[in-house]
Coordinates of C-alpha atoms and ligand atoms in Angstrom, one line a residue:
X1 CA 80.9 95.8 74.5
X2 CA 82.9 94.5 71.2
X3 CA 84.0 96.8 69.2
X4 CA 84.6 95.4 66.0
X5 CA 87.5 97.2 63.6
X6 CA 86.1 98.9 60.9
X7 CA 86.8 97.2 57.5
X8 CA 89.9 98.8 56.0
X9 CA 89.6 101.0 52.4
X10 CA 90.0 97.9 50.1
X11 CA 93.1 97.4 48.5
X12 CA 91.4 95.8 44.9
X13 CA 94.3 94.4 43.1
X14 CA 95.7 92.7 46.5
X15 CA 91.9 92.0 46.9
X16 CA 91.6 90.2 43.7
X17 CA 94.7 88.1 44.0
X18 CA 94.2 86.7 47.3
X19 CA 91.3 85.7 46.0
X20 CA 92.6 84.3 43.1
X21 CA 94.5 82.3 45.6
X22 CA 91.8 81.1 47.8
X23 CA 90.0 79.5 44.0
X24 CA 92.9 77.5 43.1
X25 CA 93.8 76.5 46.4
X26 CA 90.0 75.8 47.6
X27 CA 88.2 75.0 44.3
X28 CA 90.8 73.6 42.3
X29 CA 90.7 76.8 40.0
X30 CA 92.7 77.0 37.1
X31 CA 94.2 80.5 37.6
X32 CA 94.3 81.4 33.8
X33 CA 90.3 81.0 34.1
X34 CA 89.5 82.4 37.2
X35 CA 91.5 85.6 37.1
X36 CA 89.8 87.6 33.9
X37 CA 86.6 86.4 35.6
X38 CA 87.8 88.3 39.1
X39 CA 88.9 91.3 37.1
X40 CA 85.7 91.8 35.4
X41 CA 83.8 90.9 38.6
X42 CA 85.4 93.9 40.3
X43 CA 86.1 95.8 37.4
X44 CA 89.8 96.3 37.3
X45 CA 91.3 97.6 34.2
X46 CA 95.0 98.6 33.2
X47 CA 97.3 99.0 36.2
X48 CA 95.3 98.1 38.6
X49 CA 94.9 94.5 36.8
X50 CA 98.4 93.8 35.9
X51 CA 99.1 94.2 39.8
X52 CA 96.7 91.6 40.5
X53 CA 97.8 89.6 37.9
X54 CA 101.4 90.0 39.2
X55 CA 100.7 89.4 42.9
X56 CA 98.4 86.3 42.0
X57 CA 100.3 84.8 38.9
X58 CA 103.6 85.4 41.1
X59 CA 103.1 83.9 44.1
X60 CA 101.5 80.8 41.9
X61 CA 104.6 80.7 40.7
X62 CA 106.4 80.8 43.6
X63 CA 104.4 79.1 46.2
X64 CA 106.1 75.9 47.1
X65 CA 109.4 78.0 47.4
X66 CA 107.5 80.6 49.4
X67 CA 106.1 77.7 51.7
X68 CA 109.8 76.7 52.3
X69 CA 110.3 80.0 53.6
X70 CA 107.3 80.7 55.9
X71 CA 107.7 77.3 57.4
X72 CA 110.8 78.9 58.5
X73 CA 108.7 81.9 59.8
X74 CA 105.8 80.3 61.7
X75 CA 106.1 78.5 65.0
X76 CA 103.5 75.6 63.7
X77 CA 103.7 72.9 61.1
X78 CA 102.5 75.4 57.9
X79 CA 99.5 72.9 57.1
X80 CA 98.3 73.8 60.1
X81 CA 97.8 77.2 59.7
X82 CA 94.0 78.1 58.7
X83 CA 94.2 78.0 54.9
X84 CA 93.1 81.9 54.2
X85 CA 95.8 82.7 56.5
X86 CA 98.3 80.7 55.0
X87 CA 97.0 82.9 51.6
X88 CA 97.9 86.0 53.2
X89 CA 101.0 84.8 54.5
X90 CA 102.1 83.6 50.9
X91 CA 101.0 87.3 49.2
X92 CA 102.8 89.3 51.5
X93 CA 105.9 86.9 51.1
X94 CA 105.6 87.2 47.3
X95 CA 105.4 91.3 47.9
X96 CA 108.6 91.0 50.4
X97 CA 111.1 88.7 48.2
X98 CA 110.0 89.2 44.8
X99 CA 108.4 92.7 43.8
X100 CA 109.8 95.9 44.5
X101 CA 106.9 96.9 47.3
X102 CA 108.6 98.4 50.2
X103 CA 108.9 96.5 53.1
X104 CA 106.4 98.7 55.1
X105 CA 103.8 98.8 52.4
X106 CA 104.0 94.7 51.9
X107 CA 103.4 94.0 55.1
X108 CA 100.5 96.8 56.2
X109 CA 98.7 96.2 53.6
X110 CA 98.7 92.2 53.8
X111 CA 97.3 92.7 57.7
X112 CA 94.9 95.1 56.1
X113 CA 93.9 92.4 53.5
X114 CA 93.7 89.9 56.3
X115 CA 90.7 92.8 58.1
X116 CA 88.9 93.3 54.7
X117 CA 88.7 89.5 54.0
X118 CA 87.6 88.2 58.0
X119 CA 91.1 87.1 59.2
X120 CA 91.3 90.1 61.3
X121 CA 91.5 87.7 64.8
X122 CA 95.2 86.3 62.8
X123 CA 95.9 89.9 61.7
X124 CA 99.1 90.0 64.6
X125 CA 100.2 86.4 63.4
X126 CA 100.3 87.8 59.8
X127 CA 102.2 90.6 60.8
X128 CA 104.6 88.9 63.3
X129 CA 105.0 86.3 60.2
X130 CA 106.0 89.4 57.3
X131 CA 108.5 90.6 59.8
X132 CA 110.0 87.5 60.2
X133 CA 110.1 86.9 56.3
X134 CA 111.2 90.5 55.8
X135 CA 114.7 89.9 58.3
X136 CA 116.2 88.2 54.9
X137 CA 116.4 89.6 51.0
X138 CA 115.2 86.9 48.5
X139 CA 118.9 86.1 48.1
X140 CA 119.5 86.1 52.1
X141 CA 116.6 83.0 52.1
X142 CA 117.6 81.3 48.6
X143 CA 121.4 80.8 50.5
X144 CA 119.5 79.4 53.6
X145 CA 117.4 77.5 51.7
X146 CA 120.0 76.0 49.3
X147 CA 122.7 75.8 51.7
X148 CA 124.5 72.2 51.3
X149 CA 122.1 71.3 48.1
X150 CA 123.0 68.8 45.4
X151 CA 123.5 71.9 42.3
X152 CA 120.4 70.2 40.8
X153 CA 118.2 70.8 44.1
X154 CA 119.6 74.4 44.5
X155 CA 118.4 74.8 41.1
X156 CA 115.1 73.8 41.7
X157 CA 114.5 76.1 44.7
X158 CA 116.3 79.2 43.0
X159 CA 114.1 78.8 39.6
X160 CA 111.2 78.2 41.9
X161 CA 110.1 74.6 40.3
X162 CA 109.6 71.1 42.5
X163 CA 113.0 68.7 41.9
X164 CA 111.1 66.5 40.1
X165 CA 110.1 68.9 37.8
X166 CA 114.1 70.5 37.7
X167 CA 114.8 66.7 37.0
X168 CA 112.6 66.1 34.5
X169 CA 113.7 69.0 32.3
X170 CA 117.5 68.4 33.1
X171 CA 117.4 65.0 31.6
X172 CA 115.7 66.1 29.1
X173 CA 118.6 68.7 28.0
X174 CA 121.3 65.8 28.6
X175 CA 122.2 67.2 31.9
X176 CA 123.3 70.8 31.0
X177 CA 122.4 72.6 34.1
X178 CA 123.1 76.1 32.5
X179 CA 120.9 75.9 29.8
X180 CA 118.0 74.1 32.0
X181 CA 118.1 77.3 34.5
X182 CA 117.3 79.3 31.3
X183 CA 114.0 76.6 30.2
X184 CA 112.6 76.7 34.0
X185 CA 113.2 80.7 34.2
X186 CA 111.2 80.6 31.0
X187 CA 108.2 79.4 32.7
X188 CA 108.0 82.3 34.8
X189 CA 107.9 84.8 31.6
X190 CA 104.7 85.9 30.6
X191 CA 103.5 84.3 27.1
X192 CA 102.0 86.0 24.4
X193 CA 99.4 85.1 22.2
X194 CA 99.6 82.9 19.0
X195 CA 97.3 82.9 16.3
X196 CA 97.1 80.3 13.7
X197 CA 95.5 81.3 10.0
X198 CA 93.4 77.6 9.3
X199 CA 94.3 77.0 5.8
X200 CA 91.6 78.2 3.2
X201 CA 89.7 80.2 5.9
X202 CA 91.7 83.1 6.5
X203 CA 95.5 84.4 5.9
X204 CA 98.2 85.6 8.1
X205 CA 97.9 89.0 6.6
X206 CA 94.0 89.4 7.4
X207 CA 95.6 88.1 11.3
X208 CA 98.3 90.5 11.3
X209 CA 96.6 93.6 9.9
X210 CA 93.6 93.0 12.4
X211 CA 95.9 93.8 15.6
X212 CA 98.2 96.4 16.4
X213 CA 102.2 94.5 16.9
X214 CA 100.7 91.2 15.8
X215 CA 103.7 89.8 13.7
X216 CA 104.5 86.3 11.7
X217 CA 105.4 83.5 13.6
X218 CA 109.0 82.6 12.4
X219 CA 108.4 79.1 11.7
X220 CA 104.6 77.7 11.0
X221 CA 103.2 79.5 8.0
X222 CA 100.1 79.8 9.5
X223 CA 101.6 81.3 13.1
X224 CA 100.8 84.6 14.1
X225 CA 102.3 86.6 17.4
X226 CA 100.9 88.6 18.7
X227 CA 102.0 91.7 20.9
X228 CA 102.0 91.7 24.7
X229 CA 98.7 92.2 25.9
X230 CA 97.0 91.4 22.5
X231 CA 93.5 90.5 22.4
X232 CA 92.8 87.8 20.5
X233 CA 88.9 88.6 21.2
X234 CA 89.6 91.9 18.6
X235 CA 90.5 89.8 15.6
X236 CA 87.5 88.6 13.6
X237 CA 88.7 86.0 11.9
X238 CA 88.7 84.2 16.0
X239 CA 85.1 85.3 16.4
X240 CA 84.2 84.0 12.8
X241 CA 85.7 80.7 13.3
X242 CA 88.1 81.3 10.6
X243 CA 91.4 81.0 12.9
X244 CA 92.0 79.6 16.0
X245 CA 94.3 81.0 19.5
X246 CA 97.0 78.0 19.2
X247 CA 101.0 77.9 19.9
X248 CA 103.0 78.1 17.3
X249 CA 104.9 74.9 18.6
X250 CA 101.1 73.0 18.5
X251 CA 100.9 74.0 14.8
X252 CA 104.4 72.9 13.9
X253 CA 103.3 69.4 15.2
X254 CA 100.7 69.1 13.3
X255 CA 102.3 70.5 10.0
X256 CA 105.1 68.2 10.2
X257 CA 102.4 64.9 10.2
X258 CA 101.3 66.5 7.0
X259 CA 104.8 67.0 5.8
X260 CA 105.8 64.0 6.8
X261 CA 107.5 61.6 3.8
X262 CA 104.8 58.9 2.8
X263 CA 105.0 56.5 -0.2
X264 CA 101.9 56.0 -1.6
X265 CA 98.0 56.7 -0.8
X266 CA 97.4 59.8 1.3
X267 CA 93.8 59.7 1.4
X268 CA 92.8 59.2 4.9
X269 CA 94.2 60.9 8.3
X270 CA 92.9 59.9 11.6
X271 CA 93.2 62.5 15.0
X272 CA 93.2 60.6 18.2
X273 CA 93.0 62.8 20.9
X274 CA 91.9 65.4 18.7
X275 CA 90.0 67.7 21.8
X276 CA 89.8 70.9 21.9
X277 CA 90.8 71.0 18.5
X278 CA 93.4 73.0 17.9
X279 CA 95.7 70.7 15.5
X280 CA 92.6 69.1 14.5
X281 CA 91.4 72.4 12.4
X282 CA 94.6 72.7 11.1
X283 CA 94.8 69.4 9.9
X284 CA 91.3 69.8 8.7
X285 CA 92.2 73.1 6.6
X286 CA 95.2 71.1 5.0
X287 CA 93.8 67.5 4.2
X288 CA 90.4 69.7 2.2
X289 CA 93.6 71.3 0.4
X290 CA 94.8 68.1 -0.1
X291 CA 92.0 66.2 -0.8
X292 CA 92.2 63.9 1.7
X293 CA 89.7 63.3 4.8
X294 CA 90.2 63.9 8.1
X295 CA 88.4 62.1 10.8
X296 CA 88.8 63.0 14.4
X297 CA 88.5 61.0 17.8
X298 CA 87.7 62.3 21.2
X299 CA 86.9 60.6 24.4
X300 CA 85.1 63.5 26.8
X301 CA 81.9 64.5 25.0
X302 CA 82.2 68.5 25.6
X303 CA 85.9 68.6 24.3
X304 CA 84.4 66.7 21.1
X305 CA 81.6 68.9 20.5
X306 CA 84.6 71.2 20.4
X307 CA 86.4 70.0 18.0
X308 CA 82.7 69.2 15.8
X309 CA 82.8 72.9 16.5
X310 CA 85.9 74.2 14.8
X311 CA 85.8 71.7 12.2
X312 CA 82.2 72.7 11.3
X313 CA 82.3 72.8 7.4
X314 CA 85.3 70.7 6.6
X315 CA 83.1 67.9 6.9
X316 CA 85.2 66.1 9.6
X317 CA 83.5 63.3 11.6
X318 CA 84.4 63.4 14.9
X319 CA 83.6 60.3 17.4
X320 CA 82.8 60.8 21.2
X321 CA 85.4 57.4 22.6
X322 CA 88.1 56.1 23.5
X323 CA 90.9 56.0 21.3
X324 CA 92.2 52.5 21.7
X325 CA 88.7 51.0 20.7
X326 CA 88.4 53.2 18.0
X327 CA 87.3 50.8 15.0
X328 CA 90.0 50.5 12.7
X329 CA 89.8 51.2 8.5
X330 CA 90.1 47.6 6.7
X331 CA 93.0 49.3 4.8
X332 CA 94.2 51.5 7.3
X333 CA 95.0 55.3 8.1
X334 CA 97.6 57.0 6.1
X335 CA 98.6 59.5 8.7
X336 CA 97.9 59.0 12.2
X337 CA 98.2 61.9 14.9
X338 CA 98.3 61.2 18.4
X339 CA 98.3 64.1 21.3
X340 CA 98.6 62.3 24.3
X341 CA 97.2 63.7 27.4
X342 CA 100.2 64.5 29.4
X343 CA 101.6 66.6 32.7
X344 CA 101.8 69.8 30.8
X345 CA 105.1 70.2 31.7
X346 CA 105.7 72.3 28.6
X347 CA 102.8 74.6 29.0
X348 CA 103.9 75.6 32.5
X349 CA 104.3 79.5 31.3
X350 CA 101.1 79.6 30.8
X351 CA 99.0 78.1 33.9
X352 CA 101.0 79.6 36.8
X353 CA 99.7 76.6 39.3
X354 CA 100.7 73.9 37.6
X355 CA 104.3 73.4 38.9
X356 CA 102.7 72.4 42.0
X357 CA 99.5 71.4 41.5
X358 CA 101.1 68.6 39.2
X359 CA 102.9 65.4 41.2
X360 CA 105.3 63.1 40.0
X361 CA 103.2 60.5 40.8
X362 CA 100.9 61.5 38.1
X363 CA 103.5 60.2 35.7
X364 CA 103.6 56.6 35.4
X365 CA 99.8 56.4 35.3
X366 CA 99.7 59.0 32.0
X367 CA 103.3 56.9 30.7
X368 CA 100.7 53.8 31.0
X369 CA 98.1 55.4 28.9
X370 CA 100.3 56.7 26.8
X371 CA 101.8 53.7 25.3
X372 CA 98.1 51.9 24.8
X373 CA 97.2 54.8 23.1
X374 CA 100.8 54.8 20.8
X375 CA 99.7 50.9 20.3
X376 CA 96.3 51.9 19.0
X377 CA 97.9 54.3 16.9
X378 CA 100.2 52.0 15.0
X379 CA 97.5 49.5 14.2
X380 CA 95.0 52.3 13.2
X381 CA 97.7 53.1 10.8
X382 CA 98.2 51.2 7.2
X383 CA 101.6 49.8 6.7
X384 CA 103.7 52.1 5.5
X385 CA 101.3 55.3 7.2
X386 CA 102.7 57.5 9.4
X387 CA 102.2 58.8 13.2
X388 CA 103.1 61.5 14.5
X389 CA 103.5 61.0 18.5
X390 CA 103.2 64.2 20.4
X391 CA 103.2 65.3 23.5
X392 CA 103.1 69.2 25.5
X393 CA 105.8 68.2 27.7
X394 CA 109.5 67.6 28.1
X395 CA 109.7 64.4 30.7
X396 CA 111.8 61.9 29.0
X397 CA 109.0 59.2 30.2
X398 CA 106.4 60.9 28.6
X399 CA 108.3 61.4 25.0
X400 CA 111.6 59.6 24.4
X401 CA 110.8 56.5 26.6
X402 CA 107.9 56.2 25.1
X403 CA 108.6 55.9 21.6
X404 CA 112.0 54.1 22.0
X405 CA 112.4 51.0 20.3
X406 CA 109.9 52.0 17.5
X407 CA 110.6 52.4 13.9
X408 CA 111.5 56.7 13.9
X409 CA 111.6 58.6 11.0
X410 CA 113.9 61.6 11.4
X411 CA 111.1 64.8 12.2
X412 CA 113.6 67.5 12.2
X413 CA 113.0 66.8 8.1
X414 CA 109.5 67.6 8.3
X415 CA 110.6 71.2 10.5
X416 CA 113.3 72.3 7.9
X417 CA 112.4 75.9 9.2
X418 CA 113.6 75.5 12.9
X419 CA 116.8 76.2 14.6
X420 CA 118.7 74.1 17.6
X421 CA 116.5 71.1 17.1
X422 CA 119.5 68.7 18.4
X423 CA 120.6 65.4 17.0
X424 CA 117.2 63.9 16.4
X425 CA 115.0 61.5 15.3
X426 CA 112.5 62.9 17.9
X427 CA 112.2 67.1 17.7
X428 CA 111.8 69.0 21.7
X429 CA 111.3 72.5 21.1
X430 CA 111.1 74.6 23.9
X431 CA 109.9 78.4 25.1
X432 CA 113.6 79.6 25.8
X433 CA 115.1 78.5 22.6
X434 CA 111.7 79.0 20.4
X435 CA 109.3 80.8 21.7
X436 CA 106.7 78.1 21.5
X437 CA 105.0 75.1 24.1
X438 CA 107.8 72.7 24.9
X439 CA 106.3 70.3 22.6
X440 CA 107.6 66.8 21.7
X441 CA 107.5 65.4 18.2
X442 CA 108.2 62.1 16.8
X443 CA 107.3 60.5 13.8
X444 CA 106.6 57.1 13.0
X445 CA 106.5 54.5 10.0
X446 CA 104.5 51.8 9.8
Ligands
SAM1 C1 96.7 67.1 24.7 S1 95.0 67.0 24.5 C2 94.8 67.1 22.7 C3 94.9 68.5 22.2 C4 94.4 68.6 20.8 N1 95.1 67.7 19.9 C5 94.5 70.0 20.2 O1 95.4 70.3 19.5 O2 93.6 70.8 20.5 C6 94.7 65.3 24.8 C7 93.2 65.0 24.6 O3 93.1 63.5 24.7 C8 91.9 63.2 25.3 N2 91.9 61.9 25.8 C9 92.4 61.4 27.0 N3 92.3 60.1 27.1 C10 91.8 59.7 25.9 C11 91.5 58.4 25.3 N4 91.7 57.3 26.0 N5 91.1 58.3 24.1 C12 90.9 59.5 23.3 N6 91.1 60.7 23.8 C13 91.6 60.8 25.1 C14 91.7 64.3 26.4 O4 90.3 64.5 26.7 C15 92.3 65.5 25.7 O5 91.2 66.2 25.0

């Protein structure tokens, strides 16, 4: 007769993250998505849910430096390895190297996780695997793993990031290896919320008195922080409609298009890529101040319904297309803004897969798009207008290289607020020197 183990006491937390796990790995899940939706599936609240979010968020984090490790561990090409397993295997390592679980704890309950969720046949490889892992400290396998390394590809494994990625934001902080340790350890800190106050429609002070810790930004006068853990969900002003969740980085953008020097008509501003709308209600908010009329562009039909959504009121038209057949004014737009789709490299803090879900041979196909869009931008504009080229990431071939060779106005002028902005004409700010998205900025005359 078979007897068949009897299904552990389940671990919930651990539960939850492996199964965060098995989403982004099997579905393609954003994690920042699918884990609130696992927590309120199995009801996990306060402790329990920060452990989850931890152990899943962590080992996201971590997982292609954690891959480099078990591959070290198991006797069989890692691929190989049935993909729940391989799951396990990376949960357990996270608990092993990077959290303060015991050793004992980490591994029993990983081979219990592997019973409660039908691995129990590979529970023995799971365990002989831990051990393995578990014969090193984290800085025992960072030496192995970096031994004989360019510094650049030691970095990469120690901050946990793919080279290309290490790379990317090097060349993009001239080559100061100190300082671009600090900007890829910042993707591994936990953001908080901001809040931005849309002009006419509500005020910091309504924002800040509606949550407990929630402070001024220190640069966007619209910017609100708020504390760890701050539900955005609790303020009204979100619910109503009246403010938006955005970076305080994204607004800056955005204000320094409207702050941007222009001689003559400022009637007429155009937003390109405007979904989900985020700059494009600020904008909104500040053109009705200004009397002039904003008109937005998107090309996926839900993220412009979006933005018809959050501009409801202003009296924004917003077109479902593509931006580089939008029909142009006979006299032209007097500011332009144009948020390119782009790796997301400066958002990495916030979606916890990204570092290696992203390739670098996404790149040259967004670099493409990027400059047809930047063309379509600078004939939708009227001579003399201004665009403001943005983009939420770092890569030199997404901002610098892109706008290189073009007519730059200087757009640390329009940010007069912001510190360690660097010898300009272009603007990178970044989460480890100010708090906010690693946006680009440049602006442009016409
Ligand atoms: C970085 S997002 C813009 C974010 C937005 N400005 C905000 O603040 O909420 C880029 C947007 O460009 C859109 N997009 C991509 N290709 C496009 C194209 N060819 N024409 C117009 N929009 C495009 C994407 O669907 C995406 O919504």
């Amino acid at each position: 007769m078979v007897t068949r183990r009897r299904r552990p006491p389940s671990d919930p937390a651990r539960e939850v993250a492996y199964l965060l796990l098995r989403a982004v790995d099997a579905q393609a899940a954003f994690a920042n998505l699918a884990l609130p939706r696992l927590l309120a599936e199995r009801g996990l609240t306060g402790r329990d849910a920060a452990f989850a979010t931890e152990l899943g968020y962590g080992t996201l984090r971590a997982l292609g430096t954690l891959d480099a490790v078990l591959a070290r561990c198991v006797d069989r090409p890692l691929p190989d390895v049935e993909a729940g397993v391989r799951d396990l295997l990376r949960l357990g390592g996270y608990q092993l190297l990077h959290t303060r679980v015991p050793t004992h704890a980490a591994v029993a309950s990983t081979v219990d996780l592997a019973h409660a969720v039908g691995h129990g046949r590979a529970a023995g490889f799971v365990n002989a695997v831990l051990r393995r892992v578990a014969d090193k400290s984290a800085d025992e396998w960072t030496a192995e793993l970096t031994a004989g390394l360019r510094p650049l590809d030691a970095l990469a494994v120690r901050t946990r990031h793919p080279r290309w990625i290490a790379a990317a934001f090097a060349a993009a902080l001239g080559g100061d290896l100190t300082e671009t340790e600090r900007a890829l350890r910042a993707d591994d800190a936990r953001p908080i919320t901001h809040l931005a106050a849309w002009p006419g429609r509500s005020t910091r002070a309504e924002l800040c008195a509606a949550v407990p810790g929630a402070e001024p930004g220190p640069y966007s006068p619209y910017a609100v922080r708020l504390a760890a853990g701050g539900d955005p969900a609790a303020v009204p002003a979100i619910r109503e409609r009246r403010a938006g969740v955005q970076d305080e980085g994204s607004q800056l953008c955005a204000l320094a298009l409207a702050a941007a020097p222009l001689a003559g008509r400022d009637e007429h501003w155009l937003d390109l890529c405007a979904g989900p709308g985020g700059k494009a209600a600020l904008l909104a908010g500040l053109a009705a101040e200004r009397g002039a009329q904003l008109t937005a562009n998107e090309l996926r039909a839900h993220r412009a319904r979006l933005v018809r959504d959050v501009t409801a009121g202003w009296d924004v038209p917003v077109r479902t297309g593509d931006a580089r057949s939008f029909p142009p004014r006979p006299d032209g737009y007097d500011r332009v803004l144009l948020d390119v789709p782009c790796t997301g490299l400066g958002a990495l803090r916030r979606r916890p897969e990204a570092r290696w879900r992203r390739q670098a041979d996404d790149v040259a196909d967004l670099v493409a798009l990027q400059r047809e869009l930047l063309d379509a931008a600078l004939r939708l504009a009227r001579p003399g207008g201004v665009v403001a080229y943005v983009t939420c990431s770092p890569h030199p071939a997404e901002t610098v290289d892109v706008v290189a060779g073009q007519s730059l106005l200087d757009a640390r002028t329009a940010l007069p607020e912001l510190p360690d902005l660097g010898p300009g004409p272009t603007v990178q700010l970044w989460p480890h020197r100010h708090g906010t998205d690693a946006m680009f900025l440049a602006l442009l005359q016409t």
